[in-house]
């Protein structure tokens, strides 16, 4: 047997509340990330990702409380990300209860942040979050892979080659995993960007989490076929369009190993 | 009766996870590096994440290596988790550099030969016959792993010859997912992050504590 494909619900948290809409029957407080996390755990989530999208710095402290409470109730791995700027941010998130911390924009600005975090806490807890998009024709310099890194939630292009960045982060800077988000596919519900997944898979030997574009059961197995070790989705789970068990059934039917919820 | 467990605090991560999971499994848990408390507890848990050399340095800094040795001499149970398992062996080799371990068990921990590392996620474990840790847990149950190094099956001859029960998993190659000999037990995976099956394994360990 081999390691199971991980199915990871992602919770976007703003000021301690889940946003992007949650549509679950039976939740007392659909906006409470901790209650939602417990629900996903019961439904067989293999791991949970919390992304802090709080704009105000004052609202950020609520994220530590969310993690602390989630870690008291949920005994599966937790990843925290969003606005992580320094080694001390990583430290605080790990202490609050995160097992892994995703770093994105700040690592583009200062790549050494990855190395410093990996040196101090180990590569296993350092996730490079890459928000990639297909470079517009005429982009200068044009990224060789055709995919460029964006920052600030996809609002800013950088001209940096997304595949090369992932390779460097994993091979030279100690990132232990790549959270690969397609900004083109994100929000479309029309499927993962398989070409992007394949290009990054070929460039790194660390696990790759595919993110962005999940809208239907048929979307997940192709992402794994393209090289993803894990699949991440938000809206389809929050809105109840798909259940985690259905995604796992679809993966299993396609011949991929999955963990059966116990 | 409630079992008293000390989670050894030597600066490694995920101590709180181990504390919470052991509490959930029914133990009275203290996180400390106090030698008397650690010597006196019914069980000592040694979690560990990150690099072998860093964990060993942290352990030595609080006298953890001596504490473990002392408990084993006195026949008092110890549970190593992840790198906390790896440091129980004679040595670990990272980036070609060997680091001396606690040497409670023979063997050298090395990097797995696998296409994708770290080995991250839920993988199946084939429990050793007669294992106390896996009592009541079916073969093929999945536990959560995060590691790049392990006691590989090619390096496990000494451990087997020493009479340890070895439970196996595979990622690229076969490696020791758990080992048990006398009062010393260890898991390469994270029972504290393995949901209900992890809790069942921790309960098994707690129930066997004298």
Coordinates of C-alpha atoms in Angstrom, one line a residue, chain A:
Chain A
X1 CA 0.0 0.0 0.0
X2 CA 1.1 3.6 -0.4
X3 CA 0.4 6.8 1.2
X4 CA -3.2 8.1 0.7
X5 CA -4.1 11.1 -1.4
X6 CA -5.0 13.7 1.1
X7 CA -8.3 15.6 0.8
X8 CA -8.0 19.0 2.5
X9 CA -10.8 21.5 3.1
X10 CA -9.6 25.0 3.3
X11 CA -11.1 27.6 5.7
X12 CA -10.7 31.2 4.8
X13 CA -10.8 33.1 8.1
X14 CA -11.4 36.8 8.5
X15 CA -11.3 38.3 12.0
X16 CA -11.9 34.8 13.5
X17 CA -14.9 34.0 11.2
X18 CA -15.1 31.7 8.2
X19 CA -15.9 33.6 5.0
X20 CA -16.7 32.5 1.4
X21 CA -20.0 31.3 2.7
X22 CA -20.8 28.1 4.6
X23 CA -24.0 26.2 3.9
X24 CA -24.2 23.3 6.3
X25 CA -27.2 22.0 8.0
X26 CA -26.8 21.3 11.7
X27 CA -24.1 23.7 12.5
X28 CA -24.9 26.0 15.4
X29 CA -22.6 28.6 14.1
X30 CA -21.7 28.2 10.5
X31 CA -19.1 31.0 10.8
X32 CA -17.2 29.4 13.6
X33 CA -14.0 27.9 12.1
X34 CA -13.6 25.6 15.0
X35 CA -17.0 24.1 14.7
X36 CA -16.6 23.7 10.9
X37 CA -13.1 22.1 11.5
X38 CA -14.7 19.5 13.8
X39 CA -17.4 18.8 11.2
X40 CA -14.8 18.2 8.5
X41 CA -12.8 16.0 10.8
X42 CA -15.9 13.8 11.4
X43 CA -16.5 13.7 7.6
X44 CA -13.0 12.3 7.0
X45 CA -10.9 15.3 6.1
X46 CA -7.2 14.2 6.1
X47 CA -5.9 17.6 7.1
X48 CA -7.2 21.1 7.5
X49 CA -5.9 24.4 6.2
X50 CA -6.8 27.7 7.8
X51 CA -6.0 30.8 5.7
X52 CA -6.1 34.1 7.6
X53 CA -7.4 36.7 5.2
X54 CA -7.8 39.3 7.8
X55 CA -6.8 42.7 6.5
X56 CA -6.4 44.5 9.8
X57 CA -3.4 43.6 11.9
X58 CA -5.5 43.9 15.0
X59 CA -7.8 41.1 13.8
X60 CA -4.9 38.7 13.3
X61 CA -4.7 37.7 17.0
X62 CA -8.0 35.9 16.6
X63 CA -6.3 33.4 14.3
X64 CA -4.1 32.2 17.2
X65 CA -7.3 31.6 19.2
X66 CA -8.9 29.7 16.4
X67 CA -5.9 27.4 16.1
X68 CA -5.7 26.9 19.8
X69 CA -9.4 25.9 20.0
X70 CA -9.2 23.8 16.9
X71 CA -6.2 21.9 18.1
X72 CA -8.1 21.0 21.3
X73 CA -10.8 19.4 19.4
X74 CA -9.4 18.1 16.2
X75 CA -6.6 15.5 16.1
X76 CA -5.6 15.7 12.5
X77 CA -2.8 17.9 11.0
X78 CA -3.5 21.6 10.8
X79 CA -1.9 24.1 8.4
X80 CA -2.1 27.8 9.0
X81 CA -1.3 30.5 6.5
X82 CA -2.1 34.0 5.3
X83 CA 0.0 37.0 6.1
X84 CA 2.9 35.1 7.6
X85 CA 5.8 37.6 7.5
X86 CA 8.5 36.4 10.0
X87 CA 10.0 33.5 11.8
X88 CA 8.3 34.7 14.9
X89 CA 4.9 34.6 13.1
X90 CA 5.7 30.9 12.3
X91 CA 6.7 30.3 15.9
X92 CA 3.5 31.7 17.2
X93 CA 1.3 29.8 14.8
X94 CA 3.1 26.5 15.6
X95 CA 2.8 27.2 19.3
X96 CA -0.9 27.9 18.9
X97 CA -1.4 24.5 17.5
X98 CA -0.5 24.5 13.8
X99 CA 1.5 21.6 12.5
X100 CA 2.6 23.4 9.4
X101 CA 2.7 27.0 8.3
X102 CA 2.2 28.2 4.7
X103 CA 4.3 31.2 3.6
X104 CA 3.6 33.0 0.4
X105 CA 4.0 36.7 -0.3
X106 CA 6.6 37.3 2.4
X107 CA 8.8 34.5 1.0
X108 CA 8.7 36.1 -2.5
X109 CA 9.9 39.3 -0.9
X110 CA 12.5 37.6 1.3
X111 CA 13.2 34.0 0.3
X112 CA 15.5 33.5 3.3
X113 CA 12.4 33.4 5.4
X114 CA 11.8 29.9 4.2
X115 CA 15.3 28.8 5.1
X116 CA 15.2 30.4 8.5
X117 CA 11.9 28.7 9.4
X118 CA 13.1 25.3 8.1
X119 CA 16.4 25.6 10.0
X120 CA 14.6 26.4 13.2
X121 CA 11.5 24.3 13.0
X122 CA 12.3 21.7 10.4
X123 CA 11.3 21.4 6.7
X124 CA 8.3 19.3 7.6
X125 CA 6.4 22.3 8.9
X126 CA 7.3 24.8 6.2
X127 CA 4.9 25.0 3.3
X128 CA 5.6 27.3 0.3
X129 CA 2.3 28.7 -0.9
X130 CA 2.5 29.6 -4.6
X131 CA -0.3 31.7 -6.2
X132 CA 0.5 31.1 -9.9
X133 CA -1.1 32.3 -13.1
X134 CA -0.5 32.0 -16.8
X135 CA 1.7 34.9 -17.8
X136 CA 0.0 37.3 -20.2
X137 CA 1.6 37.4 -23.6
X138 CA 4.3 40.1 -23.7
X139 CA 5.0 39.8 -20.0
X140 CA 8.7 40.9 -19.5
X141 CA 10.6 38.9 -18.5
X142 CA 8.4 36.1 -19.8
X143 CA 8.6 33.2 -17.3
X144 CA 10.0 30.1 -19.1
X145 CA 7.3 27.8 -17.8
X146 CA 4.6 30.2 -18.8
X147 CA 3.4 30.5 -15.2
X148 CA 4.3 33.5 -13.0
X149 CA 4.1 34.0 -9.3
X150 CA 1.6 36.5 -8.0
X151 CA 1.4 38.1 -4.6
X152 CA -1.2 39.7 -2.4
X153 CA -3.8 37.2 -3.1
X154 CA -3.2 37.3 -6.9
X155 CA -3.5 41.0 -7.2
X156 CA 0.1 41.6 -8.1
X157 CA 2.2 39.9 -10.8
X158 CA 6.0 39.5 -10.1
X159 CA 7.4 38.1 -13.4
X160 CA 9.0 35.3 -11.3
X161 CA 8.7 31.9 -12.9
X162 CA 6.3 29.9 -10.7
X163 CA 7.8 26.5 -11.5
X164 CA 11.4 27.8 -10.9
X165 CA 10.3 29.4 -7.7
X166 CA 8.8 26.1 -6.4
X167 CA 11.9 24.2 -7.4
X168 CA 14.2 26.7 -5.6
X169 CA 12.1 26.8 -2.5
X170 CA 12.0 23.0 -2.2
X171 CA 15.6 22.2 -3.3
X172 CA 17.5 25.1 -1.8
X173 CA 15.4 26.8 0.8
X174 CA 14.0 23.9 2.8
X175 CA 10.3 24.1 2.0
X176 CA 8.8 20.7 2.8
X177 CA 5.7 21.0 0.7
X178 CA 4.2 23.2 -2.0
X179 CA 0.7 24.5 -1.8
X180 CA 0.0 25.2 -5.4
X181 CA -2.9 27.5 -6.1
X182 CA -3.9 28.4 -9.7
X183 CA -5.2 31.9 -9.7
X184 CA -6.6 31.3 -13.2
X185 CA -8.7 28.3 -12.0
X186 CA -9.5 29.7 -8.5
X187 CA -13.2 30.5 -8.2
X188 CA -14.1 29.0 -11.6
X189 CA -15.2 25.6 -10.4
X190 CA -14.1 24.3 -13.8
X191 CA -11.3 22.0 -12.6
X192 CA -7.7 22.2 -11.5
X193 CA -4.9 23.6 -13.8
X194 CA -3.4 20.2 -14.7
X195 CA -0.6 21.7 -16.8
X196 CA 0.5 23.8 -13.8
X197 CA 0.4 20.8 -11.5
X198 CA 2.3 18.6 -13.9
X199 CA 5.0 21.3 -14.4
X200 CA 5.6 21.7 -10.6
X201 CA 5.4 18.0 -10.0
X202 CA 8.2 17.5 -12.5
X203 CA 10.3 20.2 -10.8
X204 CA 10.1 19.2 -7.1
X205 CA 10.4 16.1 -5.0
X206 CA 8.4 17.4 -2.1
X207 CA 4.6 16.8 -1.8
X208 CA 2.4 19.1 -3.9
X209 CA -1.1 20.2 -2.9
X210 CA -3.3 21.1 -5.8
X211 CA -5.6 24.1 -5.1
X212 CA -7.9 26.2 -7.2
X213 CA -10.7 25.2 -9.5
X214 CA -12.4 22.2 -7.8
X215 CA -16.0 22.2 -8.8
X216 CA -17.1 18.6 -9.5
X217 CA -16.2 15.1 -8.4
X218 CA -14.6 14.4 -11.8
X219 CA -12.0 17.2 -11.2
X220 CA -10.1 15.5 -8.4
X221 CA -8.6 12.3 -9.9
X222 CA -7.1 14.2 -12.9
X223 CA -5.2 16.5 -10.5
X224 CA -3.7 13.4 -8.8
X225 CA -2.9 11.9 -12.2
X226 CA -1.1 15.1 -13.1
X227 CA 1.1 14.7 -10.0
X228 CA -0.7 16.1 -7.0
X229 CA -0.2 14.4 -3.6
X230 CA -3.1 16.2 -2.0
X231 CA -6.2 18.1 -3.2
X232 CA -7.5 21.2 -1.5
X233 CA -10.9 22.8 -1.9
X234 CA -13.0 25.4 -0.1
X235 CA -16.3 26.4 -1.7
X236 CA -17.5 22.9 -2.8
X237 CA -17.2 21.7 0.7
X238 CA -18.5 24.8 2.4
X239 CA -21.6 25.0 0.2
X240 CA -22.2 21.3 0.6
X241 CA -21.9 20.8 -3.2
X242 CA -19.6 17.9 -2.5
X243 CA -18.9 15.8 0.6
X244 CA -15.4 14.7 1.5
X245 CA -16.5 11.0 1.3
X246 CA -17.8 11.5 -2.2
X247 CA -14.4 13.0 -3.3
X248 CA -12.6 10.0 -1.8
X249 CA -15.0 7.6 -3.5
X250 CA -14.2 9.2 -6.8
X251 CA -10.5 9.1 -6.2
X252 CA -10.7 5.4 -5.1
X253 CA -12.8 4.6 -8.2
X254 CA -10.0 6.1 -10.3
X255 CA -7.5 3.8 -8.6
X256 CA -6.0 6.2 -6.1
X257 CA -5.5 5.2 -2.4
X258 CA -7.5 7.2 0.1
X259 CA -8.0 7.0 3.8
X260 CA -11.4 5.6 4.8
X261 CA -12.9 7.7 7.6
X262 CA -13.3 5.7 10.7

